[in-house]
Short mmCIF file of C-alpha atoms in Angstrom, two decimals:
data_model
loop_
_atom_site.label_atom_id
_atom_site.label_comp_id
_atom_site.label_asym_id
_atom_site.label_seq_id
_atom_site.Cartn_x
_atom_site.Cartn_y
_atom_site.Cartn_z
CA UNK A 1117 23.75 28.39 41.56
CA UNK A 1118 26.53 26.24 42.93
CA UNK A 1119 30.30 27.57 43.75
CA UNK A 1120 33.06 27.77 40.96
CA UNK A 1121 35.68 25.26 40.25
CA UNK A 1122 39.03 26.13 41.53
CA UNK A 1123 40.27 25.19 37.86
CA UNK A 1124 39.14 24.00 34.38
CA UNK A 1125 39.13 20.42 34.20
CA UNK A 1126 40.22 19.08 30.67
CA UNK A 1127 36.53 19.13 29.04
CA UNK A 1128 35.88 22.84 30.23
CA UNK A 1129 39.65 23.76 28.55
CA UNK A 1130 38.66 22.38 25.64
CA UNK A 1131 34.86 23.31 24.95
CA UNK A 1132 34.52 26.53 27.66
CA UNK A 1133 32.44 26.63 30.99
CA UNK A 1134 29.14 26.19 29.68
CA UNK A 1135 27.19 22.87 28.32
CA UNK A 1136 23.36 22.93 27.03
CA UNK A 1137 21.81 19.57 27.73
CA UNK A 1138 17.98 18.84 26.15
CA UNK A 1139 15.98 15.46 27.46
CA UNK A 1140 17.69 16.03 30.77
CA UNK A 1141 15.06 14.70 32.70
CA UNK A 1142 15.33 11.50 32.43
CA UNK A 1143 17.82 8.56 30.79
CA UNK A 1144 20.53 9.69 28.73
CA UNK A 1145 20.11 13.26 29.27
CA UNK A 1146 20.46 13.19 32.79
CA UNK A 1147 23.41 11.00 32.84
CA UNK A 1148 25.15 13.44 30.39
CA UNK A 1149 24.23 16.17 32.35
CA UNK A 1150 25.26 14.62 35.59
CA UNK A 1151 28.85 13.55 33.72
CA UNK A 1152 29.67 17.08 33.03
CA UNK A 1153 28.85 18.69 35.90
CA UNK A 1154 31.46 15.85 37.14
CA UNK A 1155 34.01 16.88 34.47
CA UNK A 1156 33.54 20.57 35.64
CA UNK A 1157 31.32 21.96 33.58
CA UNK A 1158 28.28 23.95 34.43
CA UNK A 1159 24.88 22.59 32.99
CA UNK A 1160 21.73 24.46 31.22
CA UNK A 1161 19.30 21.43 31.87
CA UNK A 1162 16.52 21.41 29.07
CA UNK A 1163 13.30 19.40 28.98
CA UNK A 1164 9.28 19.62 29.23
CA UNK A 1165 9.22 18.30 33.13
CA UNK A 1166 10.29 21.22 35.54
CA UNK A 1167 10.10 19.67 38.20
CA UNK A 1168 12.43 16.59 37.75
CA UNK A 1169 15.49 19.52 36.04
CA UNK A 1170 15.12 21.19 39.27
CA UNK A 1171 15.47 18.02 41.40
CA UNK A 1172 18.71 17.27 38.71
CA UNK A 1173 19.68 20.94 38.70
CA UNK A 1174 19.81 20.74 42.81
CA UNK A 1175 21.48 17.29 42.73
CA UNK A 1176 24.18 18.64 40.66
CA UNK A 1177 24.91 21.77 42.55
CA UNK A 1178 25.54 19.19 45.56
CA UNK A 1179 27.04 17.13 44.08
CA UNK A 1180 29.78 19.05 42.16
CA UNK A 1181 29.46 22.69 43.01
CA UNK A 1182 28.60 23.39 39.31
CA UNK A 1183 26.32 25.78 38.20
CA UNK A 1184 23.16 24.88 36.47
CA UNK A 1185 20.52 26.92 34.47
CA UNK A 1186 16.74 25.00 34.18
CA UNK A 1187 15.34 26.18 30.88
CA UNK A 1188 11.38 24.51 30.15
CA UNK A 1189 11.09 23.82 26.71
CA UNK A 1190 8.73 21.59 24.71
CA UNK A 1191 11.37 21.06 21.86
CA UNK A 1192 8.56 19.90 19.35
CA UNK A 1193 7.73 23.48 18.79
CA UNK A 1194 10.07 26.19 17.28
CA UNK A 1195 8.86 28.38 20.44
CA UNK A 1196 10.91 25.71 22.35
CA UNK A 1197 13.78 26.10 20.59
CA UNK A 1198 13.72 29.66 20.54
CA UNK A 1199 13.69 29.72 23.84
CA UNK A 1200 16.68 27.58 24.80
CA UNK A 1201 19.20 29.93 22.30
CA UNK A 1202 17.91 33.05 24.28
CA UNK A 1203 18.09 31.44 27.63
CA UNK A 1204 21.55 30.89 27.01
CA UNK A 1205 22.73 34.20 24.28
CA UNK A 1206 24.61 35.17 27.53
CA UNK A 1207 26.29 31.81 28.39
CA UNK A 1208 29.77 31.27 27.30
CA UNK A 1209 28.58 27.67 25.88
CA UNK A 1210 30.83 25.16 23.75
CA UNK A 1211 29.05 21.75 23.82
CA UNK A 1212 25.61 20.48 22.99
CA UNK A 1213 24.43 17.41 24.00
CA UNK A 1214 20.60 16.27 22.13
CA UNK A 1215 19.51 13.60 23.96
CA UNK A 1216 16.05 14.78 23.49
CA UNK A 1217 14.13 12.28 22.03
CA UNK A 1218 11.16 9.60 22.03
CA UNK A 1219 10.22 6.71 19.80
CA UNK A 1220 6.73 4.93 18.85
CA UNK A 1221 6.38 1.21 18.31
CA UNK A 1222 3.65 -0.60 16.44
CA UNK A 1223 2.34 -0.80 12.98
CA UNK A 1224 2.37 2.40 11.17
CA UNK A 1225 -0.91 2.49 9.72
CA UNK A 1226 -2.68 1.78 13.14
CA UNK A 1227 -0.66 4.87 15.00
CA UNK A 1228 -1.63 8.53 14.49
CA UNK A 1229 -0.24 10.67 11.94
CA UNK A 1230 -0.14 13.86 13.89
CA UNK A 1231 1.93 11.73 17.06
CA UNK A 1232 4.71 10.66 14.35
CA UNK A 1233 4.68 14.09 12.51
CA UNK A 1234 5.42 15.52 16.35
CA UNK A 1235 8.06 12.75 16.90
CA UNK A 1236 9.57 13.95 13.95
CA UNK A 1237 9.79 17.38 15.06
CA UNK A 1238 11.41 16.61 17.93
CA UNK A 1239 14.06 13.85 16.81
CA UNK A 1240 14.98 15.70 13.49
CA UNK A 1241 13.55 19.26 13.26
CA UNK A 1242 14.81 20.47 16.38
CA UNK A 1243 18.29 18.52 16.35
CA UNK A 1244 18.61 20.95 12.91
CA UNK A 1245 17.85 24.00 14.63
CA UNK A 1246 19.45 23.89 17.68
CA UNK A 1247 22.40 22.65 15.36
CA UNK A 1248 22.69 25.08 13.57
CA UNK A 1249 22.31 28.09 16.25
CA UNK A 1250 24.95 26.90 18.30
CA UNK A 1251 26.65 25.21 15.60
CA UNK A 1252 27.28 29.42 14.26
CA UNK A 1253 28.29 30.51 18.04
CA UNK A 1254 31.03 27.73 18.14
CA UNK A 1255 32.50 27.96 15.04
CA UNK A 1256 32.51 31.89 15.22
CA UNK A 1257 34.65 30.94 18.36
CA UNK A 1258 36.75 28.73 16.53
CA UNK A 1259 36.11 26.15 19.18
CA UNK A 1260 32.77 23.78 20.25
CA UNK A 1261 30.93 20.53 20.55
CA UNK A 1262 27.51 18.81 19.22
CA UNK A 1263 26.72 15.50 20.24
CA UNK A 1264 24.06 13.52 18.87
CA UNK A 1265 22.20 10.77 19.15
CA UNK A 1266 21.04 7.82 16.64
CA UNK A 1267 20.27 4.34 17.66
CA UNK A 1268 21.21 0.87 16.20
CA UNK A 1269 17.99 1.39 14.50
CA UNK A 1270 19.51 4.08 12.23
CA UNK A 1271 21.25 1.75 9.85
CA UNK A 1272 18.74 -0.08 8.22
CA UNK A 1273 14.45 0.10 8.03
CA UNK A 1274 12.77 -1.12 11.32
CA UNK A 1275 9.52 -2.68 10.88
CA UNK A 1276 6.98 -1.42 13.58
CA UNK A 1277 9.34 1.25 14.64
CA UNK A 1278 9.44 2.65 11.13
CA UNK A 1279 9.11 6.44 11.84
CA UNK A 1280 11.39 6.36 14.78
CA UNK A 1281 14.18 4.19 12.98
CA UNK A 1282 13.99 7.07 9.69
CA UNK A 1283 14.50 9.37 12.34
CA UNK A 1284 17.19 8.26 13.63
CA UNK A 1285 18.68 7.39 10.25
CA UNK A 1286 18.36 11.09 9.55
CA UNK A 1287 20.45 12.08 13.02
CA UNK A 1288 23.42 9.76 11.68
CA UNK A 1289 23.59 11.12 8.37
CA UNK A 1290 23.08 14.41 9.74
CA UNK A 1291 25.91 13.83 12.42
CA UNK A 1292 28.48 12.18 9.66
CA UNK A 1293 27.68 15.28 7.25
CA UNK A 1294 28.32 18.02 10.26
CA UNK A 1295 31.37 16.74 11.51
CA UNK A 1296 32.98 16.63 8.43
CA UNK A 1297 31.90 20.53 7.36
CA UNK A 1298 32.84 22.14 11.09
CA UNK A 1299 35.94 19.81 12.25
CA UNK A 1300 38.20 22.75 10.05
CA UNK A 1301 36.16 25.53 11.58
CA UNK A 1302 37.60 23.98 15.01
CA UNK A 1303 33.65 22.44 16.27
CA UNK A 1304 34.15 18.65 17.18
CA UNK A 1305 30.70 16.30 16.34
CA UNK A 1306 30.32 12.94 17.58
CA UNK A 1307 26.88 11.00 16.69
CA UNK A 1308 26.13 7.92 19.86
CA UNK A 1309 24.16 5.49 18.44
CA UNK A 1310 23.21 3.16 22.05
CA UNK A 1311 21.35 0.44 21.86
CA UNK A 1312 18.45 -0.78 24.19
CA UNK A 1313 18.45 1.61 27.60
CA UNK A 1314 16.83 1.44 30.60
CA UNK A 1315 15.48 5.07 30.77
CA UNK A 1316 11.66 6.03 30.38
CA UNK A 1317 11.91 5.89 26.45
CA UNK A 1318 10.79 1.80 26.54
CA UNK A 1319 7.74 3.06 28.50
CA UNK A 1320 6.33 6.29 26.28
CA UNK A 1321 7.21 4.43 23.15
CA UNK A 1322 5.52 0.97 24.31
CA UNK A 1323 8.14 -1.76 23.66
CA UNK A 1324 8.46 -4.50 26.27
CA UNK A 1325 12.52 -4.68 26.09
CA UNK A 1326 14.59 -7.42 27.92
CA UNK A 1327 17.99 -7.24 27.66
CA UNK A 1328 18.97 -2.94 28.18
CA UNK A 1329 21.66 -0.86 29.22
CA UNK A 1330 21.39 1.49 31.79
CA UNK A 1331 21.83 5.19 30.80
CA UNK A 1332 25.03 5.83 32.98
CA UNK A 1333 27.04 3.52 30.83
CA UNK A 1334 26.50 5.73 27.45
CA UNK A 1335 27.68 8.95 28.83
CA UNK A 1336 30.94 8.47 29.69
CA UNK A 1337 31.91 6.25 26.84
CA UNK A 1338 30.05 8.79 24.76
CA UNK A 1339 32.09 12.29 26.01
CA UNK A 1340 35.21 10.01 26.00
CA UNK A 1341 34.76 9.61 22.22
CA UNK A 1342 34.34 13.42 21.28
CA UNK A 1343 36.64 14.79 19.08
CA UNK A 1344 38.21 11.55 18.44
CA UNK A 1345 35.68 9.67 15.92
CA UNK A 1346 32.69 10.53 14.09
CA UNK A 1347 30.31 7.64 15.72
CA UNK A 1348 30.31 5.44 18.98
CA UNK A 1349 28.53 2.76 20.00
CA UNK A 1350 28.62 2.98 23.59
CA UNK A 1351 28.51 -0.23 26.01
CA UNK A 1352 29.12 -3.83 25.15
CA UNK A 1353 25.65 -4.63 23.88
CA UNK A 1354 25.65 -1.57 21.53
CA UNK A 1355 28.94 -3.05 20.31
CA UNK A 1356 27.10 -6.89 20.18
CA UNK A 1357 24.02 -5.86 18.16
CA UNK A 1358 26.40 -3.71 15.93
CA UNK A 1359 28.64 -6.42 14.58
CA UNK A 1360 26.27 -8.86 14.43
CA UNK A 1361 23.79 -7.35 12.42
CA UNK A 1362 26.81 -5.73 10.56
CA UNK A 1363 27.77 -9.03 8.50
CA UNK A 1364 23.90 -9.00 7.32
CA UNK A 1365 22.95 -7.63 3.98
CA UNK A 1366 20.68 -4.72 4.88
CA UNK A 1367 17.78 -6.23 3.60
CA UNK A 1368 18.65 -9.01 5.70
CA UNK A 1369 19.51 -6.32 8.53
CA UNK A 1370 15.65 -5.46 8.05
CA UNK A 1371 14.50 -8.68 8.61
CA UNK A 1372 15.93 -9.38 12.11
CA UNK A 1373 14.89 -6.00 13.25
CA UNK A 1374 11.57 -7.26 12.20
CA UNK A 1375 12.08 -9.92 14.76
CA UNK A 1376 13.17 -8.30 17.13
CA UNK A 1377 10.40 -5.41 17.26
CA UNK A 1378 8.21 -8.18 16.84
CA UNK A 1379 8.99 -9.59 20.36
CA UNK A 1380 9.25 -6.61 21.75
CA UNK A 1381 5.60 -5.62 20.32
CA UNK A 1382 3.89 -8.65 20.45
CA UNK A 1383 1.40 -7.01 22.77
CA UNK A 1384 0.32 -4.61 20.69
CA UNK A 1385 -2.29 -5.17 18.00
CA UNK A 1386 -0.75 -7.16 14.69
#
């Protein structure tokens, strides 16, 4: 446990003390988690790998004097979830970052069924649960935030990425539905929908990417934009692919992506 904060900073005023983070071990996550603990907020660090939250969890109380709380939970399970709402039922918590998350690449019919019914689980079941937990604790408090995440892949079909893209089409809609429901019960949502990062998501889910962000450029922009639109598109090439495949038809939209998965796939079977 690191040393209090001698006052709120303008994120812990707004949202309270406490922030739940899940995929904080890596990528996105960790750079949210390490950008609150900078804005003043203490951290409950989520994610499968112990060992790397309590490496963050340390780095942070260094750092920024925050407190942190390292809860191990394999999301893709509802035991996971459960665990992360009664790690923190004691925590005075108003934001929620999901960054939990991982992708597949390839042709559907030559994955496995049970690896992109899991991915599921993870990218849409648990984003729904968790959602909705501390979606009821923040709005009972009149006061909260849930940040999600889609992907430029969430506004159109992605060939060989077809199960990750749908799930990421369901966290926008999801996102866009939520923040219009809560924002009069006083609960701010923001969906971030990044493109390529440099994070161990190109690694798990295959794809040989070359042009990537790094993860440190979404968070800020991401927080920045919370409670003041409903989706950002953090970094300049989020903003790039955006546009461009904006003027497209989506059919047409479909067809780049094909393209572009393509190249980064091409060493994976056809």
């Amino acid at each position: 446990m690191g040393k209090e904060t001698a006052a709120p900073t303008d994120m812990a005023r707004r949202y309270g003390p406490w922030a739940v983070v899940t995929g904080a071990s890596d990528g996105i996550g960790r750079e949210h988690a390490k950008e609150l603990a900078r804005q003043g907020l203490h951290v409950v660090l989520v994610a499968r790998r112990g060992d790397r939250l309590e490496e963050l969890a340390s780095q942070i109380q260094a750092a920024f004097g925050m407190k942190t709380l390292v809860v191990v939970a394999d999301l893709g399970s509802p035991a996971g979830v459960d665990a992360v709402v009664e790690a923190t039922a004691a925590l005075e918590v108003g934001l929620l970052v999901q960054a939990a998350g991982y992708g597949s690449s390839g042709q559907f019919l030559n994955g496995q069924v049970d690896e992109e019914l899991a991915m599921i689980d993870v990218n849409c079941r648990a984003v729904v649960a968790l959602s909705h937990a501390f979606g009821r604790r923040f709005a009972a408090a009149g006061r909260g935030g849930i940040v999600l995440f889609s992907s430029i892949v969430a506004f159109q079909g992605v060939p060989r990425a077809a199960t990750y893209a749908a799930t990421k089409a369901f966290v926008q809609s999801f996102a866009e539905g939520l923040q219009v429901e809560l924002a009069p019960r006083g609960v701010d949502v923001l969906v971030s929908a990044p493109g390529p990062i440099r994070s161990g998501f190109a690694a798990r889910a295959d794809l040989q990417m070359g042009l990537a962000m790094d993860p440190d450029a979404v968070a800020g922009s991401t927080l920045a934009a919370l409670g003041r639109s409903t989706t950002v598109r953090p970094g300049w090439l989020s903003k790039l692919l955006g546009w461009s495949l904006a003027t497209l038809p989506r059919w047409g939209r479909v067809r780049v992506m094909a393209l572009i998965m393509g190249g980064m796939t091409k060493h994976l079977p056809a």
